[in-house]
């Protein structure tokens, strides 16, 4: 029985409480400064309003003001914020860490260096640590096809757990593994993070297919939808993920595994990113679509912004040619540059 | 303007008439001995009853009894039967071919040699030719994510066109390419055929996830479906396709492209194979499920039978170990051996 904490009471962070609890760990779910209402409901009714479920056993909830008490003695800390919260986490977490702790992130995203380098959140968090403990805390990440509500419903889910060393990855995978949750350990932490970030961008493309369908009047009288187009965008997305993984020296096989094809499948089955893609496919400009979904966190936008900085740098360093990554370029054109949507199918494959 | 023929008036064969017609070719759609009613309706009303559409221009339809007249002078012949019709095609076509013709197959499947070799339909057809013309007819194949009704509806579709030489593949791709139909040429004909055949088997697994969902009472009160499980099976399927492509010396990148991930996506969006998988996931035995879908052609069954012969041969030759291809083994266990379904998630990835 370990002492474990989850910082952030959003969907995915909170869902991590289920496998941790089912493995008989002590789980402390700590809200951020934005999660006050959620934690209040958890404390009052033992019910998580976002997940719509009773909390499992062994889970204690904490307001952000109680974080120092909650983190005391914890061996595992889940960084459970989304990409908009990473800056906040970088301020709040490092000063509170102690040697020997392990931090597991669930945040999808990547940061672009001006030189074309890619930085991932576990390393960004690590860099923010005081020198005295930087090498004495392990940073890992979980990614792959996992809808939070299904994990909390104890539906079977296979994910990947990445760390800088296989030893740490295996140790953490054992801690999280249950009869319904299967984390595969990997030491290609960078590849994992790149895969799960990029799939968010390409999910947008799959959604666009169904928006184009709507614009063209929907399913026709003979019953034809736009699955062929969605599949072409899906495949081109997987292929571009593979290309980028290879370019960055990561495991290209991830493209046809959990962080690529698998995660792209699950996000394509519904949710914000697909809805946003659908609006763009219907012919809305980026601004119009963003306005319609003003309340939604859309991580794909930040990821495409990062990619819009990386692509020119990669081109300058002759890492990619003008013909490479046509779908990524089309997504950047629409989402970052605000141009009207143009999917260059003839340039694919 | 070329003279082209399609043998077989099923969905996919018939849909090939659209790009051929739109490219101003003379198209002769020839029914098999089983397509009499379809051809009659086509002749009477210029309406294809299976596709539910008016035939495009330049398409003339022929009963099987008129095949010799129809094939006269044709430069391109599409072999438009499904895998159950391949034996028939092997009897009917070879004696009717003339030097210089090109035959393009659309049939998904593969044949297993006792020694672990894989044979593909274009080569099986070619082997059946008289010696005098065997090297003077080209055999090619089209595969990838393409629902026939969408192609006939001129919805955007990206496919792969494989031949033994890149020159032939490119020539044929140019003949079929339209503003909505994008064939990418490849000279890895074997890899293409293996990818599109295997995806049929793995589509079954994706369908199973939704059958298991039904068995467990459907979407739960908090809204949890089984997309995580479906995604894990999808990813494991892509990964196993990659493994098999690599094993056979084919393009492993196809696993994250049109013949793998893309085709798996489109078949997972509905259709017979998914329905059959759903029945198995619900706990029906193979026999019960086959009985319920007795009227349906299920190519996945033949493909799994071929794989059930290949796996032991590959094991004997030390090409695979006991840990490899756990999902394929589970599918064979259920569909070929008739055992109850057991998806070994812990052995994946």
Coordinates of C-alpha atoms in Angstrom, one line a residue, chain B residues 172-297:
Chain B
X172 CA -2.9 2.0 -63.8
X173 CA -3.1 4.7 -61.1
X174 CA -3.2 7.3 -63.8
X175 CA -6.1 5.5 -65.5
X176 CA -8.2 5.3 -62.4
X177 CA -7.3 8.7 -60.8
X178 CA -10.1 11.3 -60.8
X179 CA -10.8 14.5 -58.8
X180 CA -12.3 12.3 -56.0
X181 CA -10.5 9.0 -56.4
X182 CA -6.8 8.9 -55.5
X183 CA -4.9 5.7 -56.1
X184 CA -1.3 5.7 -54.8
X185 CA 0.9 3.4 -56.8
X186 CA 3.1 0.8 -55.1
X187 CA 5.2 -2.1 -56.3
X188 CA 4.7 -3.9 -53.0
X189 CA 1.7 -5.8 -54.3
X190 CA 2.2 -8.6 -51.7
X191 CA 2.3 -6.1 -48.8
X192 CA -0.8 -4.4 -50.1
X193 CA -2.7 -7.6 -50.4
X194 CA -1.6 -8.8 -46.9
X195 CA -2.5 -5.6 -45.3
X196 CA -6.0 -5.4 -46.7
X197 CA -6.7 -9.1 -46.0
X198 CA -5.4 -8.9 -42.4
X199 CA -7.4 -5.8 -41.6
X200 CA -10.6 -7.8 -42.2
X201 CA -9.5 -10.2 -39.5
X202 CA -8.7 -7.4 -37.0
X203 CA -12.0 -5.6 -37.8
X204 CA -13.6 -8.6 -36.2
X205 CA -11.8 -7.7 -33.0
X206 CA -12.9 -4.1 -33.0
X207 CA -16.5 -5.3 -33.4
X208 CA -16.0 -7.7 -30.5
X209 CA -15.4 -4.8 -28.1
X210 CA -18.9 -3.5 -28.8
X211 CA -20.4 -6.9 -28.4
X212 CA -18.7 -7.2 -25.0
X213 CA -20.2 -3.8 -24.2
X214 CA -23.7 -5.2 -25.0
X215 CA -23.1 -8.3 -22.9
X216 CA -22.2 -6.2 -20.0
X217 CA -25.3 -4.1 -20.2
X218 CA -24.4 -1.4 -22.7
X219 CA -23.3 2.1 -21.9
X220 CA -23.4 2.5 -18.2
X221 CA -25.2 5.2 -16.2
X222 CA -22.2 7.5 -16.2
X223 CA -22.0 7.2 -20.0
X224 CA -19.0 4.8 -20.4
X225 CA -18.9 2.8 -23.6
X226 CA -16.1 0.4 -24.7
X227 CA -14.1 2.7 -27.0
X228 CA -10.9 2.1 -24.9
X229 CA -11.1 -1.6 -25.5
X230 CA -12.0 -1.1 -29.2
X231 CA -9.0 1.2 -29.5
X232 CA -6.7 -1.3 -27.8
X233 CA -7.8 -4.0 -30.2
X234 CA -7.5 -1.6 -33.1
X235 CA -3.9 -0.7 -32.1
X236 CA -3.0 -4.3 -31.4
X237 CA -4.4 -5.2 -34.8
X238 CA -2.3 -2.5 -36.5
X239 CA 0.8 -3.7 -34.6
X240 CA 0.3 -7.3 -35.6
X241 CA -0.2 -6.3 -39.3
X242 CA 3.1 -4.4 -39.0
X243 CA 4.7 -7.5 -37.5
X244 CA 3.4 -9.8 -40.2
X245 CA 4.4 -7.4 -43.0
X246 CA 7.9 -7.2 -41.6
X247 CA 8.1 -10.9 -41.2
X248 CA 7.2 -11.4 -44.9
X249 CA 9.6 -8.8 -46.1
X250 CA 6.9 -6.3 -47.1
X251 CA 6.5 -2.6 -46.4
X252 CA 5.9 -2.4 -42.6
X253 CA 4.8 1.2 -43.0
X254 CA 1.6 0.0 -44.7
X255 CA 0.4 -0.8 -41.1
X256 CA 0.1 2.9 -40.4
X257 CA -1.1 3.8 -43.8
X258 CA -4.0 3.0 -46.2
X259 CA -3.8 -0.8 -46.2
X260 CA -3.5 -1.0 -42.4
X261 CA -4.8 1.7 -40.1
X262 CA -6.9 3.4 -42.8
X263 CA -8.6 0.3 -44.0
X264 CA -9.1 -0.9 -40.5
X265 CA -10.8 2.4 -39.6
X266 CA -13.2 2.3 -42.5
X267 CA -14.3 -1.3 -42.0
X268 CA -14.7 -0.6 -38.3
X269 CA -17.3 2.1 -39.1
X270 CA -19.9 -0.6 -39.8
X271 CA -20.7 -3.5 -42.0
X272 CA -20.8 -7.3 -41.9
X273 CA -17.4 -7.9 -40.3
X274 CA -18.1 -5.6 -37.4
X275 CA -21.6 -7.1 -36.9
X276 CA -20.1 -10.6 -36.9
X277 CA -17.5 -9.5 -34.3
X278 CA -20.2 -8.0 -32.2
X279 CA -22.1 -11.3 -32.1
X280 CA -18.9 -13.1 -31.0
X281 CA -18.3 -10.4 -28.4
X282 CA -21.8 -10.9 -27.0
X283 CA -20.8 -14.4 -26.2
X284 CA -22.2 -16.3 -29.2
X285 CA -20.2 -19.2 -30.3
X286 CA -18.8 -19.2 -33.8
X287 CA -21.6 -21.6 -34.9
X288 CA -24.3 -19.5 -33.4
X289 CA -23.0 -16.2 -34.9
X290 CA -22.5 -17.8 -38.3
X291 CA -26.0 -19.1 -38.2
X292 CA -27.4 -15.6 -37.5
X293 CA -25.5 -14.2 -40.4
X294 CA -25.9 -17.3 -42.7
X295 CA -26.7 -15.1 -45.7
X296 CA -23.6 -13.0 -45.4
X297 CA -20.2 -13.4 -47.2

